[in-house]
Amino acid sequence: MDHFRAEIPNHFNLPRRIRKLANLAYNLWWTWNPDSQRLFSRIDPILWEKTYHNPVQFLRKVSRPKLNAVTHDRYFLDFYDRIMRSFENYLNPEKTWCSDNYPELKNKPIVYFSTEFGLHETLPIYAGGLGVLSGDHIKGASDLGLPLVAVGFLYTQGYFSQYITEDGWQEANYAHLHFEELPVLPIIDADGNLVTISVELSGREVIARLWEVHVGRIPLYLLDTDVPENSSKDRQLTSRLYSSDLDLRISQEIILGIGGVRALRVLGYNPSVWHLNEGHSTFVNLERACEMVAAGHSFEEAQEKIRDSSIFTTHTPVPAGNDEFPLWLIDKYFSHLWPELGLNREQFINLGLQKHSWGETFSMPILAINTTGQYNGVSELHGQVARKMWSFLWPERRVEDVPISHITNGVHTTTWLARRLRHLFDRYLGSEWIEHIDDPRMWDSIENIPDPELWAVRRHLKRRLVAYMRERARNQWLNDNVHPVQIIAAGVLLDPYILTIGFARRFATYKRANLILRDTERLLNIVNRPDRPVQIIFAGKAHPADEPGKLLIQEVYRCVKKADNGGRLVFLEDYDMNLAHYLLQGVDVWLNTPRRPMEASGTSGQKAAMNGVLNFSVLDGWWREGYNGTNGWAIGEDRDMENPELQDEADAESLYDKLENEIIPLYYKERSSDGLPGEWISRMKESIRTITPLFSIKRMVSEYTEQLYMPSINNRSTSGKAGGK
Ligand SMILES: *Cc1c(COP(=O)(O)O)cnc(C)c1O
């Protein structure tokens, strides 16, 4: 990186005394330090909301008198100095978890590839769980001091924003992002020229620019093909996530994989470990093989070396969810490559060959398994499912011996924890609690928090959620020309003082958003009881090409619009990380009803738990490991059922039964001494105490380091090569 820079532009015209706000704006550190967000919002709270918490746009737009005003405000300046000190200390630590535990990792870069990164709502380069996990992974790596660099895409249109018609149909809006208003920096060379790389796509050269995002101490490099040298069609290659057009999709994956390696080389990196998060970036291994073959190795030798230094994490428990391409597309994009690798067509195709009853395809996860050395799923149950699903690649082994391990997902605590709870933890868990997030014993101190204080914060967070929803509904009413019933569906009749259940996730059919609607009469009885009312908030996007997912949204929306639920069922449009914060922090119960075992892990319930929200979920993914009988509730039993119809029936019965007989009575059961729901609060503390350390990103990233990164570095990977290849 000596001669390349990602320079912070000098376009803000800030008063000298607070000019370092620009550095803060361009480092996403501020996203997980809520006090530093207050620094911006104090200057102009209305503009801060209007710019959707985007400090770069905010600093470009804020008026000079407002900036001048704070430079005369002693309190503001003290606050500013305190935040800047902790920011600078973070960037230049004396020691870190990594320097203490793995000093040998110094100067051994680990590169992490993903198609999406969910870091903050203003950078909409993520679709959902996978992206948020990638974002949390690099934030966690930053906290631990790992020498990690990440590679992904800067999509020019980002993921879509969602709008629901009066009839409940999801419409997608794509905005064109203005990069100069985002916390991304172009990488330039010594002469100030943009740094680019190129890849060959079916006979033509496609150019991609390089961008950098500072995520604490970690650089995230993003590729984007929207440059004048490319044809107008190629300029759009990186405009959106997850196209269903396979030609476009394979082109993107070639740019990410092959272009990603070239970007790292241009920037001067020689990574020691290559971590492929999901199969989309597996073409990385082909580019690395080309490099080695060009340097004189045979393909077999190259394959061996690549295996020793690479890791593949799978997230997909259903065969149909995997990334596969028809063979003609492989011919179209790779026929020039196999001679370079010293392979013939058949040998090349065999690297990713998937045989179906109806024909053959090229599978990205199979390519990943054949070319990386270590594989993992993302929860214990998902590990089992993945071993079974891929066991055909190891015909000589028993399913239990298939070498796919698991590391259960976790979440970046300080990104997801409400500011007020963080202050409460600062007070009662000891000022160093963040250093010990993954230590279960430290969390025993949760008992020190007086019930009334914890409950007061919970009530505040729910009022904040309801107020926010009403403001959104008001804006819709003012600006969007919607039908009045849509305003009711958006939550204006919500009550900030009653039991509130949240259900927010991608609308894929296996997530069964409609499970709770199965017996409408029973549900209406539950929500409308005058003495113990309940309200339910739904949110989530369906993939724009997923018609069944969109029909599911419509089914929920039609139910939400009916007068007989009294405005107690609500659908919130445009679920993203911002809305996720309000919901996960504001509701009382977090509902999750996937059809087991299709939820590889899930993470939203982990975010909810640390905020004192109780999980009520099918024993799938992480919850099967997190549930201990007293820290939330389980829907159904710890087993899979053969017949999905019977499973739905049984799970719905279990859901209504627990809701009516356990959850609602417990919430409304007040202690005579102080009128608080004492048993509910105990369960809440039990949930925070047991779940927060175990499902923290710190536990997760340290496991990746110990179990996968270090063995790769020491070339000790227990290479579980797929058989027969
Ligand atoms: C955490 C999160 C997800 C993933 O949650 P699941 O539990 O997998 O449904 C998806 N979208 C957003 C915006 C999130 O914050």
XYZ file of C-alpha atoms and ligand atoms in Angstrom:
740
model
C 0.000 0.000 0.000
C 3.032 2.301 -0.015
C 2.170 4.162 -3.137
C -1.603 3.864 -2.967
C -3.839 5.921 -0.760
C -7.438 6.205 0.235
C -7.381 9.828 1.213
C -10.049 11.578 3.209
C -11.291 14.373 0.961
C -11.053 17.896 2.120
C -14.629 18.841 1.270
C -16.266 19.592 4.564
C -14.942 23.011 5.485
C -15.008 22.234 9.208
C -13.876 24.682 11.893
C -10.334 23.802 12.996
C -11.305 22.941 16.553
C -13.522 20.073 15.392
C -11.912 19.181 12.092
C -11.245 15.583 13.140
C -14.945 14.913 12.764
C -14.003 14.131 9.160
C -11.804 11.225 10.255
C -14.583 9.935 12.443
C -17.095 10.218 9.591
C -14.908 8.000 7.416
C -14.370 5.260 9.959
C -17.315 3.042 10.783
C -16.012 2.794 14.354
C -18.656 5.390 15.130
C -21.413 2.888 14.204
C -20.684 0.743 17.260
C -19.986 3.631 19.624
C -23.384 5.198 20.134
C -21.965 8.125 22.079
C -20.062 9.185 18.990
C -23.316 9.220 17.018
C -24.542 11.751 19.545
C -21.649 13.925 18.553
C -23.187 14.381 15.119
C -26.778 14.472 16.240
C -26.060 17.190 18.802
C -24.879 19.527 16.057
C -28.166 19.255 14.170
C -30.562 16.488 15.255
C -33.045 17.057 12.432
C -30.433 16.915 9.715
C -28.940 13.818 11.353
C -32.280 12.013 10.936
C -32.803 13.444 7.470
C -29.453 12.152 6.246
C -30.349 8.728 7.689
C -27.414 8.784 10.126
C -24.871 9.273 7.401
C -22.061 11.445 8.789
C -20.451 12.094 5.407
C -23.639 13.480 3.935
C -24.332 15.199 7.229
C -20.998 17.044 7.286
C -21.458 18.089 3.665
C -24.844 19.582 4.394
C -24.672 20.963 7.896
C -24.759 24.742 8.085
C -21.705 26.717 9.103
C -23.534 28.590 11.896
C -24.492 25.268 13.498
C -20.872 24.126 13.356
C -19.656 27.429 14.728
C -22.170 27.244 17.541
C -20.780 23.977 18.906
C -17.226 25.264 18.838
C -18.351 27.690 21.554
C -20.093 25.041 23.608
C -17.826 23.821 26.428
C -19.888 20.684 27.030
C -19.816 19.785 23.381
C -16.069 20.301 23.145
C -15.385 18.158 26.225
C -17.563 15.478 24.731
C -15.778 15.824 21.387
C -12.352 15.520 23.036
C -13.412 12.448 24.986
C -14.762 10.672 21.885
C -11.704 11.572 19.809
C -9.420 10.241 22.512
C -11.155 6.913 22.626
C -11.248 6.767 18.809
C -7.518 7.394 18.585
C -6.754 4.934 21.369
C -8.761 2.341 19.518
C -6.799 2.895 16.316
C -3.409 2.758 18.055
C -3.704 0.153 20.789
C -0.752 -0.879 22.919
C -1.926 -4.454 22.806
C -4.873 -6.474 21.580
C -6.354 -9.926 22.090
C -4.432 -10.991 19.006
C -1.069 -9.547 20.033
C -1.482 -11.226 23.448
C -2.585 -14.624 22.191
C -1.219 -14.967 18.681
C 1.795 -12.688 18.270
C 2.877 -14.963 15.396
C -0.055 -13.628 13.371
C 1.690 -10.297 12.945
C 2.215 -9.540 9.249
C 0.168 -12.607 8.293
C -2.872 -11.114 6.601
C -6.116 -13.072 6.608
C -8.404 -12.142 3.733
C -12.161 -12.465 4.056
C -14.367 -12.529 0.951
C -18.121 -11.979 0.912
C -20.642 -10.720 -1.654
C -22.339 -8.560 0.944
C -21.360 -6.575 4.012
C -23.965 -5.238 6.427
C -22.153 -2.522 8.343
C -24.670 0.282 8.654
C -27.950 1.347 7.081
C -26.325 4.106 5.042
C -24.182 1.634 3.142
C -26.847 -0.621 1.601
C -24.477 -3.239 0.211
C -26.195 -6.090 2.059
C -29.428 -8.016 1.624
C -29.833 -9.702 4.991
C -28.360 -12.141 7.474
C -25.296 -13.192 5.482
C -24.258 -9.581 4.968
C -24.827 -8.585 8.570
C -22.768 -11.582 9.663
C -19.910 -10.521 7.355
C -20.110 -6.980 8.712
C -20.093 -8.210 12.301
C -17.199 -10.567 11.518
C -14.927 -7.744 10.383
C -15.986 -5.470 13.239
C -15.139 -8.313 15.615
C -11.805 -8.908 13.888
C -11.068 -5.207 14.335
C -11.805 -5.359 18.069
C -9.574 -8.421 18.500
C -6.727 -6.872 16.517
C -6.663 -9.596 13.838
C -4.675 -8.699 10.704
C -7.745 -9.175 8.531
C -8.609 -7.471 5.243
C -11.969 -7.907 3.540
C -13.078 -7.852 -0.101
C -16.552 -7.261 -1.534
C -18.609 -5.134 -3.924
C -19.671 -1.521 -3.898
C -23.063 -1.876 -5.587
C -24.082 1.284 -7.370
C -27.743 0.746 -6.561
C -27.416 -1.254 -3.364
C -30.228 -3.489 -2.206
C -33.758 -2.273 -2.950
C -36.003 -0.352 -0.630
C -39.391 -1.913 -0.104
C -42.785 -0.381 -0.602
C -46.063 -2.245 0.001
C -49.126 -1.438 -2.115
C -52.559 -1.181 -0.597
C -53.176 -4.753 -1.680
C -50.063 -5.994 0.077
C -47.837 -6.431 -2.949
C -44.125 -5.716 -2.483
C -42.688 -3.134 -4.874
C -38.932 -2.567 -5.125
C -37.294 0.850 -5.464
C -33.665 1.111 -6.479
C -31.822 4.311 -5.733
C -28.580 5.277 -7.391
C -26.030 5.679 -4.614
C -23.858 8.772 -4.542
C -20.498 7.447 -3.464
C -19.148 10.880 -2.621
C -21.801 11.014 0.106
C -20.918 7.624 1.583
C -18.110 6.635 3.959
C -16.181 5.022 1.093
C -12.909 6.325 -0.330
C -11.512 5.802 -3.808
C -8.021 4.328 -3.861
C -5.616 6.491 -5.840
C -2.001 6.156 -6.855
C 0.846 8.601 -6.229
C -0.253 10.777 -9.167
C -3.822 10.914 -7.984
C -5.161 8.463 -10.585
C -7.835 5.948 -9.678
C -6.473 2.461 -9.092
C -8.239 -0.208 -11.132
C -7.927 -3.890 -11.999
C -9.283 -5.781 -14.971
C -10.682 -9.238 -15.629
C -11.448 -11.047 -18.848
C -15.110 -11.820 -19.352
C -15.785 -13.944 -22.411
C -13.201 -12.243 -24.609
C -13.503 -8.678 -23.343
C -11.659 -6.811 -20.622
C -13.801 -5.408 -17.840
C -12.342 -2.774 -15.542
C -13.179 -2.360 -11.871
C -12.318 0.508 -9.571
C -11.137 -0.043 -6.005
C -12.651 1.590 -2.958
C -11.848 1.385 0.699
C -14.025 1.512 3.783
C -12.353 1.869 7.176
C -14.018 -0.493 9.621
C -12.185 0.312 12.830
C -8.730 -1.101 12.192
C -9.796 -3.257 9.245
C -9.687 -2.180 5.594
C -12.627 -3.354 3.494
C -11.871 -3.175 -0.246
C -14.806 -2.884 -2.601
C -14.946 -3.375 -6.364
C -17.191 -1.494 -8.752
C -17.359 -1.663 -12.566
C -19.199 1.613 -13.150
C -16.289 3.289 -14.951
C -16.275 5.081 -18.331
C -13.844 2.577 -19.896
C -16.490 -0.169 -19.694
C -19.435 -0.630 -22.048
C -22.712 0.571 -20.639
C -23.763 -3.015 -20.015
C -20.574 -3.809 -18.121
C -20.937 -0.641 -16.090
C -24.063 -2.204 -14.638
C -22.464 -5.509 -13.694
C -22.053 -4.466 -10.091
C -25.191 -2.396 -9.719
C -27.300 -4.862 -7.712
C -27.041 -7.827 -5.329
C -28.115 -11.346 -6.214
C -29.454 -11.051 -9.689
C -31.455 -14.060 -10.828
C -29.918 -13.678 -14.310
C -27.256 -16.396 -14.247
C -25.051 -14.816 -16.897
C -24.902 -11.614 -14.883
C -24.378 -13.560 -11.710
C -21.431 -15.610 -12.946
C -19.892 -12.394 -14.298
C -20.191 -10.830 -10.852
C -18.670 -13.865 -9.189
C -15.741 -13.798 -11.634
C -15.152 -10.143 -10.833
C -15.320 -10.803 -7.096
C -13.156 -13.936 -7.140
C -10.624 -13.316 -9.882
C -10.778 -9.528 -9.659
C -10.606 -9.696 -5.870
C -7.286 -11.573 -5.953
C -5.913 -9.086 -8.493
C -7.016 -6.190 -6.306
C -5.153 -7.641 -3.338
C -2.036 -8.090 -5.476
C -2.189 -4.525 -6.767
C -2.447 -3.332 -3.186
C 0.590 -5.386 -2.241
C -1.034 -8.148 -0.164
C 0.129 -11.722 0.061
C -2.477 -13.231 2.385
C -1.622 -16.199 4.575
C -5.231 -17.331 4.958
C -8.085 -17.027 2.475
C -11.548 -17.224 3.999
C -14.442 -17.608 1.564
C -17.671 -16.675 3.278
C -20.241 -18.697 1.271
C -19.466 -20.086 -2.178
C -19.947 -16.928 -4.283
C -16.277 -15.976 -4.162
C -14.785 -19.413 -4.899
C -13.268 -18.319 -8.231
C -10.582 -16.845 -5.945
C -9.071 -20.331 -5.943
C -8.913 -20.485 -9.755
C -7.031 -17.205 -9.940
C -4.613 -18.372 -7.260
C -4.116 -21.617 -9.197
C -3.397 -19.632 -12.378
C -0.772 -17.616 -10.520
C 0.944 -20.746 -9.275
C 0.800 -22.618 -12.566
C 2.264 -19.544 -14.286
C 5.065 -19.655 -11.707
C 5.901 -23.224 -12.746
C 3.825 -25.457 -10.462
C 1.588 -28.247 -11.692
C -2.139 -27.858 -11.106
C -2.014 -30.609 -8.455
C 0.719 -28.823 -6.539
C -1.194 -25.574 -6.777
C -4.366 -27.245 -5.551
C -2.505 -28.625 -2.550
C -1.073 -25.236 -1.599
C -4.397 -23.506 -2.020
C -6.117 -26.078 0.166
C -3.575 -25.581 2.900
C -4.370 -21.910 3.165
C -8.106 -21.617 2.581
C -11.390 -21.946 4.399
C -14.923 -22.264 3.096
C -17.898 -21.380 5.283
C -21.242 -22.679 4.046
C -24.557 -21.129 5.103
C -27.028 -23.021 2.957
C -28.844 -26.036 4.412
C -31.046 -26.659 1.364
C -29.585 -28.127 -1.839
C -31.757 -25.842 -3.989
C -30.331 -22.767 -2.271
C -26.853 -23.404 -3.606
C -25.169 -21.441 -6.311
C -24.993 -23.482 -9.544
C -24.377 -22.645 -13.184
C -25.279 -24.468 -16.394
C -22.217 -25.954 -18.127
C -22.616 -23.763 -21.198
C -21.927 -20.730 -19.038
C -18.781 -22.375 -17.722
C -17.689 -22.979 -21.325
C -18.474 -19.391 -22.183
C -16.455 -17.853 -19.360
C -13.717 -20.388 -18.632
C -12.737 -22.187 -21.826
C -9.787 -19.801 -22.209
C -8.664 -20.697 -18.706
C -8.326 -24.454 -18.657
C -5.258 -24.573 -20.893
C -3.690 -21.952 -18.644
C -4.272 -24.289 -15.719
C -2.998 -27.296 -17.625
C -6.413 -28.934 -17.511
C -8.775 -30.209 -20.182
C -12.459 -29.374 -20.174
C -13.489 -32.524 -18.377
C -10.928 -32.087 -15.601
C -11.985 -28.489 -15.138
C -15.711 -29.233 -15.077
C -15.084 -32.060 -12.612
C -13.875 -29.532 -10.059
C -17.455 -28.352 -9.612
C -19.561 -31.039 -11.248
C -23.001 -31.574 -9.720
C -25.055 -34.459 -11.122
C -28.804 -34.109 -10.916
C -31.419 -36.572 -12.116
C -32.204 -34.034 -14.834
C -28.670 -33.169 -15.906
C -25.339 -31.687 -14.891
C -24.390 -28.289 -13.494
C -21.314 -26.560 -12.099
C -21.742 -26.019 -8.376
C -19.895 -23.301 -6.493
C -19.969 -25.105 -3.120
C -18.610 -28.274 -4.753
C -15.845 -26.210 -6.353
C -15.206 -24.734 -2.913
C -15.039 -28.143 -1.246
C -12.689 -29.450 -3.931
C -10.337 -26.504 -3.726
C -10.283 -25.399 -0.062
C -8.890 -27.312 2.890
C -11.257 -26.578 5.758
C -15.039 -26.309 5.756
C -17.534 -25.249 8.355
C -21.247 -24.777 8.901
C -22.670 -22.076 11.150
C -24.395 -23.975 13.994
C -24.180 -27.454 15.451
C -27.354 -28.640 13.730
C -26.291 -27.009 10.472
C -22.965 -28.838 10.720
C -24.895 -32.125 10.856
C -27.113 -31.109 7.945
C -24.106 -30.014 5.875
C -22.231 -33.274 6.525
C -25.255 -35.208 5.343
C -25.892 -32.962 2.379
C -22.328 -33.181 1.052
C -21.503 -36.742 2.147
C -21.730 -37.931 -1.470
C -18.426 -36.162 -2.060
C -16.775 -38.518 0.456
C -18.287 -41.866 -0.608
C -15.761 -43.826 1.454
C -16.657 -42.105 4.732
C -19.510 -42.402 7.187
C -21.654 -39.270 7.395
C -20.336 -38.440 10.896
C -16.797 -38.490 9.531
C -17.374 -36.012 6.724
C -14.854 -33.264 7.590
C -17.228 -30.310 7.800
C -17.101 -28.751 11.253
C -19.214 -25.941 12.641
C -18.692 -22.603 14.339
C -21.947 -21.141 15.564
C -22.625 -17.576 14.484
C -22.489 -14.682 16.883
C -23.187 -10.946 16.775
C -21.160 -7.789 17.350
C -22.429 -6.823 20.781
C -21.666 -3.115 20.731
C -23.285 -2.700 17.306
C -26.587 -4.153 18.478
C -26.869 -3.124 22.122
C -29.092 -0.152 22.972
C -27.170 2.873 24.191
C -29.064 3.041 27.471
C -28.396 -0.606 28.207
C -24.737 -0.066 27.463
C -24.690 2.664 30.080
C -26.482 0.384 32.533
C -23.907 -2.341 31.897
C -21.078 0.199 32.299
C -22.464 0.969 35.722
C -23.220 -2.535 37.017
C -20.912 -4.943 35.162
C -17.716 -2.982 35.720
C -16.156 -0.483 33.372
C -14.120 -3.200 31.623
C -17.081 -5.387 30.761
C -16.592 -4.929 27.007
C -13.150 -6.533 27.322
C -14.807 -9.606 28.834
C -17.900 -9.880 26.661
C -17.341 -13.581 25.951
C -16.689 -14.533 29.583
C -19.843 -16.195 30.981
C -18.809 -15.564 34.608
C -18.587 -11.824 34.094
C -22.252 -11.870 33.090
C -23.288 -13.237 36.488
C -23.090 -9.598 37.582
C -26.273 -8.965 35.622
C -27.988 -9.760 38.947
C -26.526 -6.487 40.288
C -28.838 -4.438 38.104
C -31.892 -3.440 40.155
C -35.115 -4.671 38.528
C -36.736 -1.222 38.421
C -33.767 0.243 36.530
C -33.711 -2.534 33.968
C -37.459 -2.362 33.533
C -37.363 1.412 33.101
C -34.891 1.030 30.224
C -37.052 -1.674 28.647
C -40.104 0.602 28.837
C -38.126 3.446 27.344
C -37.006 1.282 24.419
C -40.559 0.196 23.657
C -41.874 3.755 23.771
C -39.039 4.757 21.467
C -40.007 2.038 18.975
C -43.667 3.046 18.995
C -42.835 6.737 18.636
C -40.535 5.980 15.730
C -43.190 3.935 13.962
C -45.742 6.696 14.372
C -43.304 9.224 12.906
C -42.736 6.978 9.923
C -46.474 6.551 9.470
C -46.957 10.327 9.690
C -44.392 10.888 6.961
C -46.067 8.288 4.797
C -49.423 10.015 5.322
C -47.916 13.395 4.517
C -45.871 12.429 1.496
C -46.803 9.133 -0.069
C -50.448 9.388 -1.059
C -51.347 6.133 0.659
C -54.730 4.765 1.688
C -55.627 5.460 5.361
C -55.715 1.750 6.158
C -52.025 1.590 5.256
C -51.343 4.121 7.968
C -53.076 1.890 10.493
C -51.137 -1.093 9.131
C -47.949 0.923 9.686
C -48.595 1.000 13.424
C -50.319 4.228 14.487
C -52.640 2.335 16.831
C -49.825 0.606 18.682
C -49.835 0.820 22.455
C -46.424 1.394 24.097
C -47.495 -0.358 27.312
C -48.638 -3.829 26.258
C -46.926 -7.125 25.418
C -45.302 -6.678 22.014
C -44.042 -9.478 19.781
C -41.652 -8.870 16.880
C -41.204 -10.974 13.773
C -38.750 -9.506 11.281
C -36.736 -11.418 8.725
C -36.396 -12.218 5.084
C -39.722 -13.458 3.721
C -38.673 -16.840 2.416
C -41.405 -19.451 2.659
C -39.432 -21.736 5.003
C -39.403 -18.956 7.597
C -43.197 -19.371 7.863
C -44.187 -15.798 8.716
C -47.783 -17.027 8.468
C -47.462 -19.780 11.086
C -48.946 -17.532 13.755
C -51.847 -16.698 11.391
C -52.821 -20.348 10.939
C -55.797 -20.157 13.297
C -56.997 -16.596 12.848
C -59.822 -16.850 15.322
C -57.521 -18.030 18.063
C -55.036 -15.293 17.220
C -57.708 -12.579 17.337
C -58.778 -13.824 20.750
C -55.209 -13.509 21.896
C -54.588 -9.973 20.641
C -57.955 -8.529 21.610
C -58.309 -9.582 25.231
C -59.038 -6.303 27.013
C -57.240 -7.262 30.236
C -54.129 -8.796 28.617
C -53.773 -7.450 25.068
C -50.955 -8.421 22.727
C -49.598 -6.736 19.591
C -47.456 -8.198 16.835
C -45.105 -6.311 14.523
C -44.052 -7.916 11.231
C -41.308 -6.691 8.913
C -39.149 -8.117 6.162
C -38.313 -8.111 2.478
C -38.730 -10.911 -0.051
C -36.151 -11.328 -2.803
C -37.630 -9.428 -5.804
C -37.727 -12.634 -7.865
C -39.239 -14.757 -5.079
C -42.952 -14.853 -5.966
C -43.932 -17.227 -3.114
C -42.096 -14.906 -0.695
C -44.027 -11.920 -2.023
C -47.299 -13.840 -1.743
C -46.438 -14.536 1.879
C -46.002 -10.807 2.536
C -49.372 -10.256 0.897
C -51.023 -12.876 3.089
C -49.623 -11.224 6.218
C -50.490 -7.724 4.999
C -54.097 -8.650 4.238
C -54.460 -9.955 7.755
C -52.820 -6.825 9.195
C -55.259 -4.546 7.332
C -58.404 -6.129 8.786
C -60.314 -4.031 11.297
C -61.024 -7.007 13.554
C -57.441 -7.030 14.884
C -57.940 -3.533 16.262
C -54.697 -2.218 14.800
C -52.703 -4.678 16.910
C -51.159 -6.465 13.953
C -48.712 -4.291 12.073
C -46.415 -4.573 9.065
C -43.403 -2.259 8.871
C -42.012 -1.566 5.429
C -38.376 -1.665 4.448
C -36.662 -3.786 7.085
C -32.992 -2.826 7.238
C -30.335 -2.427 9.916
C -31.879 0.781 11.205
C -35.326 -0.721 11.640
C -33.693 -3.854 13.055
C -32.180 -1.739 15.839
C -35.530 -0.239 16.817
C -37.368 -3.570 16.670
C -34.778 -5.803 18.307
C -34.381 -3.363 21.140
C -38.009 -2.328 21.499
C -40.226 -5.436 21.504
C -40.713 -7.844 24.426
C -40.630 -11.144 22.575
C -38.715 -12.115 19.433
C -40.570 -14.727 17.427
C -38.883 -17.073 14.972
C -40.688 -19.900 13.222
C -38.467 -21.499 10.562
C -39.255 -24.964 9.294
C -36.542 -27.023 10.944
C -33.699 -27.612 9.987
C -33.633 -24.880 7.343
C -32.410 -21.964 9.451
C -28.655 -22.517 9.247
C -28.105 -20.309 12.274
C -30.053 -17.044 12.425
C -28.636 -14.181 14.439
C -31.413 -11.670 15.034
C -32.544 -13.503 18.178
C -29.034 -13.113 19.593
C -29.243 -9.362 19.078
C -32.667 -9.329 20.731
C -31.480 -11.325 23.761
C -28.677 -8.929 24.742
C -31.286 -6.163 24.802
C -33.489 -8.013 27.292
C -35.924 -9.341 24.687
C -37.034 -12.950 25.202
C -36.729 -15.431 22.362
C -39.680 -17.584 21.385
C -38.446 -19.834 18.628
C -38.314 -23.189 16.913
C -35.316 -25.231 18.122
C -33.371 -24.630 14.939
C -30.020 -22.980 14.188
C -28.422 -21.170 17.132
C -31.500 -21.362 19.388
C -31.152 -25.133 19.670
C -27.830 -24.390 21.415
C -28.879 -21.208 23.195
C -32.145 -22.346 24.826
C -31.695 -23.748 28.342
C -35.317 -24.137 29.467
C -35.462 -20.877 31.436
C -34.043 -18.153 29.150
C -36.912 -17.913 26.658
C -39.310 -20.394 25.097
C -39.137 -23.182 22.522
C -41.698 -23.871 19.820
C -42.054 -27.591 19.074
C -39.462 -30.198 19.966
C -35.838 -30.986 19.256
C -36.521 -33.193 16.251
C -37.241 -32.973 12.542
C -40.513 -34.202 11.091
C -40.852 -35.869 7.731
C -44.154 -34.343 6.750
C -44.053 -30.534 6.486
C -47.824 -30.203 6.787
C -47.839 -32.129 10.067
C -44.839 -30.157 11.256
C -46.618 -26.853 10.582
C -49.692 -28.108 12.405
C -47.721 -29.277 15.446
C -45.568 -26.130 15.592
C -48.602 -23.831 15.346
C -50.325 -25.703 18.184
C -47.198 -25.450 20.319
C -46.898 -21.731 19.503
C -50.475 -20.843 20.539
C -50.285 -23.038 23.587
C -47.086 -21.486 24.966
C -48.293 -17.997 24.143
C -51.649 -18.386 25.890
C -50.532 -20.441 28.855
C -47.016 -19.247 29.618
C -45.877 -16.070 27.899
C -48.902 -13.809 28.266
C -49.663 -14.764 31.896
C -46.001 -14.267 32.869
C -45.796 -10.822 31.273
C -48.924 -9.585 33.053
C -48.100 -11.149 36.423
C -47.153 -8.243 38.652
C -45.291 -8.530 41.919
C -47.345 -7.157 44.791
C -44.381 -5.350 46.360
C -43.538 -3.032 43.459
C -46.000 -3.779 40.655
C -43.255 -5.032 38.333
C -43.422 -8.327 36.430
C -40.741 -9.911 38.601
C -40.659 -13.364 37.041
C -40.479 -11.867 33.574
C -37.528 -9.715 34.603
C -35.754 -12.765 36.085
C -36.160 -14.606 32.829
C -34.871 -11.552 30.983
C -31.745 -11.452 33.141
C -31.255 -15.177 32.623
C -31.477 -14.594 28.872
C -28.966 -11.724 28.856
C -26.630 -13.638 31.184
C -26.565 -16.896 29.232
C -26.875 -15.743 25.622
C -24.778 -12.576 25.329
C -21.349 -14.142 26.013
C -21.946 -17.374 24.109
C -23.269 -15.763 20.956
C -20.922 -12.806 20.851
C -18.828 -12.127 17.771
C -15.816 -12.198 20.069
C -16.434 -15.870 20.885
C -17.083 -16.548 17.199
C -14.050 -14.779 15.726
C -11.753 -16.219 18.391
C -13.013 -19.701 17.445
C -12.374 -18.987 13.763
C -8.862 -17.918 14.713
C -8.126 -20.918 16.931
C -9.847 -23.631 14.940
C -9.407 -22.505 11.342
C -7.044 -19.562 10.800
C -4.176 -20.824 12.970
C -4.166 -24.375 11.551
C -4.090 -22.827 8.065
C -1.178 -20.623 8.985
C 0.691 -23.549 10.452
C -0.216 -25.615 7.381
C -1.749 -28.175 9.631
C -5.195 -28.152 8.096
C -6.655 -31.634 8.432
C -7.294 -31.496 4.759
C -10.486 -33.465 4.192
C -10.152 -33.808 0.499
C -13.279 -34.902 -1.250
C -12.947 -38.441 -2.498
C -12.254 -39.621 -5.976
C -11.036 -36.324 -7.353
C -29.521 -9.673 11.984
C -30.212 -9.313 10.745
C -30.646 -10.313 9.860
C -30.450 -11.783 10.135
O -31.423 -12.243 11.025
P -32.046 -13.692 10.988
O -32.130 -14.079 12.409
O -31.122 -14.574 10.208
O -33.365 -13.552 10.337
C -31.291 -9.919 8.704
N -31.502 -8.620 8.410
C -31.095 -7.641 9.237
C -31.344 -6.224 8.846
C -30.443 -7.949 10.425
O -30.046 -6.966 11.225
